Short mmCIF file of C-alpha atoms in Angstrom, two decimals:
data_model
loop_
_atom_site.label_atom_id
_atom_site.label_comp_id
_atom_site.label_asym_id
_atom_site.label_seq_id
_atom_site.Cartn_x
_atom_site.Cartn_y
_atom_site.Cartn_z
CA MET N 83 -9.87 -110.16 191.64
CA ASP N 84 -7.57 -112.55 189.84
CA SER N 85 -4.91 -114.20 191.96
CA GLU N 86 -2.39 -113.48 189.20
CA VAL N 87 -1.47 -109.83 189.31
CA PRO N 88 0.29 -108.61 186.16
CA GLY N 89 3.67 -107.05 186.72
CA ILE N 90 5.49 -104.21 185.01
CA GLU N 91 8.93 -104.31 183.41
CA ILE N 92 10.73 -100.99 182.93
CA ASN N 93 14.14 -101.51 181.39
CA PRO N 94 16.06 -99.27 181.63
CA PRO N 95 14.25 -98.22 184.84
CA LEU N 96 13.80 -94.59 183.78
CA LEU N 97 10.66 -92.83 182.53
CA ASN N 98 8.87 -89.49 182.42
CA SER N 99 6.12 -88.59 184.84
CA ALA N 100 2.63 -87.55 183.74
CA ASN N 101 3.23 -83.87 183.06
CA PRO N 102 2.66 -81.02 180.56
CA TRP N 103 5.59 -82.19 178.42
CA ALA N 104 3.80 -85.47 177.70
CA THR N 105 0.63 -83.93 176.32
CA THR N 106 0.64 -84.14 172.52
CA HIS N 107 1.15 -86.90 169.99
CA ARG N 108 4.50 -85.31 169.13
CA ASP N 109 5.52 -85.28 172.82
CA LEU N 110 4.73 -88.96 173.21
CA GLU N 111 6.41 -89.93 169.95
CA ALA N 112 9.64 -88.23 171.02
CA LEU N 113 9.52 -89.85 174.44
CA PHE N 114 8.77 -93.29 173.01
CA LYS N 115 11.71 -93.06 170.63
CA CYS N 116 14.13 -91.97 173.38
CA PRO N 117 16.46 -94.95 173.93
CA SER N 118 17.24 -93.94 177.53
CA LEU N 119 13.66 -94.66 178.63
CA GLY N 120 12.23 -98.04 179.52
CA ALA N 121 8.68 -96.64 179.73
CA ILE N 122 6.75 -93.48 179.03
CA THR N 123 3.74 -91.94 180.77
CA THR N 124 0.99 -89.90 179.15
CA ARG N 125 -0.30 -86.70 180.70
CA THR N 126 -3.29 -87.47 182.92
CA ALA N 127 -6.46 -87.71 180.82
CA LEU N 128 -10.19 -87.91 181.50
CA LEU N 129 -12.93 -89.56 179.49
CA ASN N 130 -14.26 -86.16 178.42
CA GLY N 131 -11.13 -84.02 178.65
CA PHE N 132 -10.30 -81.11 180.95
CA LYS N 133 -11.21 -77.53 180.10
CA HIS N 134 -7.87 -75.79 179.83
CA ASP N 135 -7.87 -72.03 180.43
CA ALA N 136 -4.52 -70.51 179.47
CA ALA N 137 -5.25 -67.47 181.63
CA VAL N 138 -5.57 -69.68 184.71
CA HIS N 139 -3.65 -72.89 184.11
CA GLN N 140 0.04 -71.99 183.99
CA TYR N 141 3.42 -73.01 185.33
CA THR N 142 6.76 -71.44 186.17
CA PHE N 143 10.21 -72.50 187.33
CA PHE N 144 11.98 -70.93 190.27
CA ASP N 145 15.32 -70.79 192.06
CA THR N 146 15.12 -73.02 195.12
CA VAL N 147 17.61 -70.85 197.05
CA THR N 148 16.44 -67.30 196.26
CA HIS N 149 12.86 -68.29 195.36
CA ALA N 150 13.04 -65.91 192.38
CA PRO N 151 10.70 -67.10 189.60
CA ASN N 152 11.57 -67.60 185.97
CA GLU N 153 10.82 -64.64 183.70
CA ASP N 154 11.04 -66.41 180.33
CA LEU N 155 9.94 -70.04 179.91
CA LYS N 156 11.97 -70.28 176.72
CA ASN N 157 15.14 -69.48 178.66
CA VAL N 158 15.24 -71.38 181.92
CA LYS N 159 18.27 -70.66 184.09
CA ASP N 160 20.37 -73.49 185.51
CA GLU N 161 19.48 -72.50 189.07
CA GLU N 162 15.72 -72.59 188.39
CA THR N 163 15.45 -76.22 189.42
CA SER N 164 11.98 -76.21 190.97
CA SER N 165 8.54 -75.62 189.50
CA LEU N 166 5.11 -74.41 190.51
CA ASN N 167 1.96 -75.01 188.49
CA THR N 168 -1.74 -74.27 188.55
CA LEU N 169 -2.39 -76.76 185.77
CA GLY N 170 -5.09 -79.38 185.83
CA TYR N 171 -5.33 -82.41 183.60
CA SER N 172 -4.87 -82.80 179.88
CA PRO N 173 -7.36 -81.07 177.57
CA TYR N 174 -7.20 -84.14 175.31
CA LEU N 175 -9.63 -87.00 175.81
CA LEU N 176 -8.47 -90.47 176.79
CA ARG N 177 -9.64 -91.77 173.40
CA GLU N 178 -7.26 -89.31 171.73
CA TYR N 179 -4.34 -90.70 173.72
CA LEU N 180 -5.34 -94.20 172.72
CA SER N 181 -5.27 -93.10 169.08
CA TYR N 182 -1.77 -91.65 169.61
CA ILE N 183 -0.63 -94.96 171.07
CA LYS N 184 -2.12 -96.86 168.13
CA ALA N 185 -0.22 -94.60 165.74
CA LEU N 186 3.02 -95.29 167.62
CA SER N 187 2.28 -99.00 167.44
CA ASP N 188 1.53 -98.88 163.72
CA ASP N 189 4.95 -97.36 163.11
CA LEU N 190 6.68 -100.34 164.71
CA SER N 191 8.00 -103.09 162.47
CA GLU N 192 7.98 -105.54 165.38
CA PRO N 193 6.63 -105.62 168.95
CA SER N 194 8.29 -103.37 171.55
CA THR N 195 8.90 -104.08 175.22
CA LYS N 196 8.71 -100.36 176.09
CA LEU N 197 5.80 -99.90 178.48
CA ILE N 198 3.30 -97.09 177.97
CA ILE N 199 1.60 -96.01 181.19
CA VAL N 200 -1.70 -94.29 180.46
CA SER N 201 -2.43 -91.84 183.26
CA VAL N 202 -6.15 -91.30 183.91
CA THR N 203 -8.48 -89.83 186.49
CA GLY N 204 -12.14 -89.10 187.19
CA SER N 205 -14.80 -90.52 189.48
CA PRO N 206 -14.50 -94.19 190.53
CA ASP N 207 -16.91 -95.26 187.79
CA GLU N 208 -15.12 -93.11 185.21
CA VAL N 209 -11.75 -94.55 186.20
CA ALA N 210 -13.15 -98.07 185.85
CA GLU N 211 -14.31 -97.19 182.33
CA CYS N 212 -10.87 -95.74 181.57
CA TYR N 213 -9.32 -99.03 182.65
CA ARG N 214 -11.69 -100.93 180.38
CA LEU N 215 -10.82 -98.77 177.37
CA VAL N 216 -7.07 -99.07 177.90
CA ALA N 217 -7.29 -102.82 178.54
CA ASP N 218 -9.30 -103.31 175.33
CA HIS N 219 -6.75 -101.19 173.48
CA SER N 220 -3.93 -103.43 174.68
CA LYS N 221 -5.21 -106.09 172.28
CA VAL N 222 -4.47 -104.01 169.18
CA VAL N 223 -1.06 -102.45 169.92
CA LYS N 224 2.48 -103.85 169.82
CA MET N 225 3.66 -102.60 173.19
CA PRO N 226 2.57 -103.35 176.78
CA LEU N 227 0.13 -100.95 178.41
CA ALA N 228 -0.57 -100.10 182.04
CA VAL N 229 -2.92 -97.66 183.75
CA GLU N 230 -1.88 -95.05 186.31
CA ILE N 231 -4.83 -93.73 188.28
CA ASN N 232 -4.02 -90.19 189.32
CA LEU N 233 -5.65 -89.59 192.69
CA SER N 234 -3.37 -86.76 193.70
CA CYS N 235 -3.67 -83.52 191.68
CA PRO N 236 -3.88 -80.54 194.09
CA ASN N 237 -5.13 -78.01 191.52
CA ILE N 238 -8.77 -79.06 190.97
CA PRO N 239 -11.29 -76.78 192.74
CA ASN N 240 -13.73 -78.57 195.06
CA ALA N 241 -11.99 -81.90 194.38
CA PRO N 242 -9.37 -82.69 197.02
CA PRO N 243 -6.95 -85.46 196.07
CA PRO N 244 -8.80 -88.74 196.76
CA ALA N 245 -5.59 -90.46 197.85
CA TYR N 246 -5.64 -88.41 201.06
CA SER N 247 -8.79 -90.30 202.10
CA GLY N 248 -8.90 -93.99 202.97
CA ASP N 249 -12.63 -94.09 202.28
CA MET N 250 -12.20 -92.57 198.80
CA LEU N 251 -9.39 -94.99 198.01
CA MET N 252 -11.70 -97.87 198.86
CA LEU N 253 -14.34 -96.58 196.44
CA TYR N 254 -11.81 -96.54 193.59
CA LEU N 255 -10.51 -99.99 194.43
CA LYS N 256 -14.08 -101.34 194.59
CA ALA N 257 -14.92 -99.94 191.14
CA LEU N 258 -11.76 -101.47 189.68
CA ARG N 259 -12.43 -104.80 191.35
CA GLU N 260 -15.86 -104.97 189.79
CA ILE N 261 -14.74 -104.28 186.24
CA ILE N 262 -11.72 -106.57 186.43
CA SER N 263 -13.61 -109.47 188.01
CA GLY N 264 -16.01 -109.54 185.06
CA GLY N 265 -13.38 -111.31 183.00
CA GLU N 266 -14.48 -109.67 179.77
CA ILE N 267 -11.34 -107.58 179.21
CA PRO N 268 -7.62 -108.36 179.33
CA ARG N 269 -5.99 -107.96 182.73
CA ILE N 270 -3.35 -105.23 182.53
CA PRO N 271 -1.33 -103.66 185.35
CA PHE N 272 -2.68 -100.63 187.16
CA GLY N 273 -1.23 -98.35 189.79
CA LEU N 274 -2.15 -95.36 191.93
CA LYS N 275 -0.42 -91.98 191.75
CA THR N 276 -0.16 -90.59 195.26
CA PRO N 277 0.19 -87.06 196.63
CA PRO N 278 3.01 -86.18 199.00
CA TYR N 279 2.15 -87.57 202.42
CA THR N 280 3.35 -85.66 205.46
CA HIS N 281 2.25 -87.66 208.51
CA ALA N 282 1.90 -91.25 209.63
CA GLY N 283 -1.89 -91.38 209.36
CA GLN N 284 -1.79 -90.69 205.63
CA PHE N 285 0.67 -93.52 204.99
CA GLU N 286 -1.34 -95.85 207.18
CA ALA N 287 -4.55 -95.07 205.29
CA ILE N 288 -3.23 -96.00 201.86
CA VAL N 289 -1.41 -99.10 203.07
CA ALA N 290 -4.55 -100.25 204.93
CA ALA N 291 -6.63 -99.76 201.78
CA LEU N 292 -4.17 -101.83 199.76
CA ARG N 293 -3.99 -104.60 202.35
CA SER N 294 -7.77 -104.79 202.50
CA GLN N 295 -7.77 -106.09 198.93
CA GLY N 296 -6.29 -109.42 199.99
CA ALA N 297 -3.16 -111.26 198.95
CA PRO N 298 -1.71 -110.52 196.55
CA CYS N 299 -2.78 -106.89 196.29
CA PRO N 300 -4.27 -106.23 192.81
CA VAL N 301 -2.49 -102.88 192.61
CA THR N 302 0.76 -103.46 190.72
CA PHE N 303 2.49 -100.18 191.53
CA LEU N 304 2.35 -96.81 193.27
CA THR N 305 3.69 -93.65 191.65
CA ALA N 306 5.09 -91.44 194.40
CA THR N 307 4.79 -88.53 194.39
CA ASN N 308 2.72 -85.88 192.66
CA THR N 309 3.22 -82.17 193.32
CA LEU N 310 2.82 -80.60 196.76
CA GLY N 311 -0.22 -78.33 196.86
CA SER N 312 -0.83 -74.99 198.57
CA CYS N 313 2.53 -73.54 197.51
CA LEU N 314 3.24 -69.98 196.39
CA VAL N 315 6.02 -68.28 194.44
CA LEU N 316 6.16 -64.48 194.50
CA SER N 317 7.49 -62.06 191.93
CA ASP N 318 9.78 -59.21 192.99
CA ILE N 319 8.11 -57.90 196.14
CA ASP N 320 10.17 -54.69 195.94
CA SER N 321 8.61 -53.59 192.67
CA GLN N 322 5.13 -52.60 191.52
CA ALA N 323 4.96 -55.94 189.70
CA GLY N 324 5.24 -57.82 192.97
CA GLY N 325 2.76 -60.46 193.99
CA PRO N 326 2.03 -64.03 192.92
CA LYS N 327 3.93 -65.19 189.86
CA LEU N 328 1.02 -67.33 188.68
CA PRO N 329 -2.55 -66.04 188.05
CA GLY N 330 -5.03 -65.19 190.78
CA PRO N 331 -3.79 -66.10 194.26
CA GLY N 332 -0.95 -68.02 192.60
CA ILE N 333 -1.40 -71.09 194.79
CA GLY N 334 -0.33 -74.26 193.03
CA GLY N 335 1.54 -77.54 193.12
CA MET N 336 5.29 -77.51 193.70
CA ALA N 337 7.73 -79.97 192.13
CA GLY N 338 11.38 -80.26 191.23
CA ALA N 339 14.40 -79.95 193.51
CA ALA N 340 12.46 -78.42 196.41
CA LEU N 341 10.23 -81.52 196.53
CA HIS N 342 13.03 -84.08 196.36
CA PRO N 343 13.56 -84.72 200.11
CA LEU N 344 9.84 -85.17 200.68
CA ALA N 345 9.55 -87.51 197.68
CA LEU N 346 12.45 -89.60 198.95
CA GLY N 347 10.82 -89.81 202.35
CA ASN N 348 7.53 -90.91 200.82
CA VAL N 349 9.13 -93.66 198.76
CA ALA N 350 11.23 -94.90 201.67
CA THR N 351 8.31 -94.91 204.11
CA MET N 352 5.89 -96.64 201.78
CA ARG N 353 8.45 -99.23 200.69
CA ASN N 354 9.09 -100.12 204.33
CA MET N 355 5.38 -100.36 205.15
CA LEU N 356 4.50 -102.34 202.02
CA ASP N 357 7.24 -104.86 202.78
CA GLN N 358 5.77 -105.65 206.18
CA ALA N 359 2.74 -107.57 204.88
CA ALA N 360 2.30 -110.41 202.42
CA GLU N 361 -0.60 -108.58 200.77
CA THR N 362 1.54 -105.64 199.70
CA LYS N 363 5.17 -106.75 199.58
CA ASP N 364 5.05 -107.17 195.79
CA VAL N 365 3.61 -103.70 195.09
CA LYS N 366 6.29 -101.72 193.27
CA ILE N 367 6.98 -98.00 193.63
CA ILE N 368 7.88 -95.65 190.79
CA GLY N 369 9.79 -92.82 192.46
CA ILE N 370 9.21 -89.27 191.22
CA GLY N 371 10.13 -85.91 192.64
CA GLY N 372 13.08 -83.64 191.95
CA VAL N 373 15.26 -86.10 190.02
CA GLU N 374 17.32 -84.40 187.34
CA ASP N 375 20.68 -86.18 187.36
CA ALA N 376 22.39 -89.48 188.11
CA SER N 377 22.78 -88.63 191.80
CA GLY N 378 19.04 -88.00 192.18
CA TYR N 379 18.31 -91.21 190.32
CA LYS N 380 20.60 -93.17 192.65
CA ARG N 381 19.01 -91.64 195.73
CA MET N 382 15.54 -92.59 194.55
CA LYS N 383 16.58 -96.15 193.72
CA SER N 384 18.36 -96.50 197.06
CA VAL N 385 15.14 -95.92 199.02
CA GLY N 386 13.16 -98.56 197.15
CA ALA N 387 11.99 -97.23 193.78
CA CYS N 388 11.81 -99.91 191.10
CA ALA N 389 12.06 -97.18 188.45
CA VAL N 390 12.57 -93.43 188.49
CA GLY N 391 10.45 -90.76 186.84
CA VAL N 392 11.37 -87.24 185.75
CA GLY N 393 9.02 -84.27 185.42
CA THR N 394 10.28 -80.75 186.12
CA ALA N 395 13.74 -81.47 184.69
CA LEU N 396 12.12 -82.66 181.45
CA GLY N 397 10.40 -79.28 181.20
CA ARG N 398 13.66 -77.46 181.90
CA LYS N 399 16.10 -79.47 179.79
CA GLY N 400 14.03 -81.46 177.31
CA LEU N 401 14.80 -85.06 176.36
CA LYS N 402 18.52 -84.58 176.89
CA VAL N 403 17.96 -84.92 180.64
CA PHE N 404 17.45 -88.66 180.20
CA GLU N 405 20.68 -89.04 178.24
CA GLU N 406 22.48 -87.02 180.93
CA ILE N 407 21.19 -89.36 183.65
CA GLU N 408 22.15 -92.41 181.62
CA THR N 409 25.62 -91.01 180.94
CA GLY N 410 26.09 -90.10 184.59
CA LEU N 411 25.32 -93.65 185.63
CA LYS N 412 28.09 -95.01 183.37
CA GLY N 413 26.24 -98.06 182.19
CA GLU N 414 24.49 -98.79 185.49
CA LEU N 415 21.00 -98.43 183.99
#
């Protein structure tokens, strides 16, 4: 790969994560126009879309103390600070997201420095093609683009998150190396979205995969973390309506306040390990997980995040959450 690895600039260092509230053209337009954000992220897309089934793919919020789930998504209570979802990826194709980005660009009177991170997934070859399409698209828009490769969704049947496997990580990095080394497309930044890691071997596997790519590592950033899989929220177990809040067995990915300590631990651990080798010391980390106010933002920055992403709190509060964080920081952004 090229010795020059493109960097990312996120100023102010606040953005949304790839989530259901970054799905449509209207969602992205509102996020892009939000002055509190230095970057925006699209919902994770595939080349051929994801078959959304409203009867299966759902989400809820819940109270982290009582574990009582939300009963009305249009009226989320203040204490319902965590979320659980059985969602997959976006039903919209990657090419549709590129058309949304072109429309945002066409509305600009002059170039913008606000980064758009296009979140993608698929097989290694599909991800390489996604990179090619986004890189080509970077030539015709007025804002910088980057690619986030989501290797961490826990809700896809028969497809465990590839980022839990060192061997799978190597296959993705190999496919990206091959398409980038061809020199036929612009070189744009790319990063990997990781699942929550819970033991030393998982951290060692991803860091080893990154170091194997030589110095400097071609991966510009890591997005840590995605939701924690295999979680369950129950409805009122004392009533006939008791049982899983979400469809079927109700097992899904947890995010929000309940995930925050684990997300902080992941960012801190990876930052420390990345800093220990020349190959990886320049890899940045976008910290995501349970941030919904200035205090959460400060905690995430303090453990090594270059920028901080918000997901569940965006779903709960809407765009005002970013203004609240900015106001709480009193000009520190």
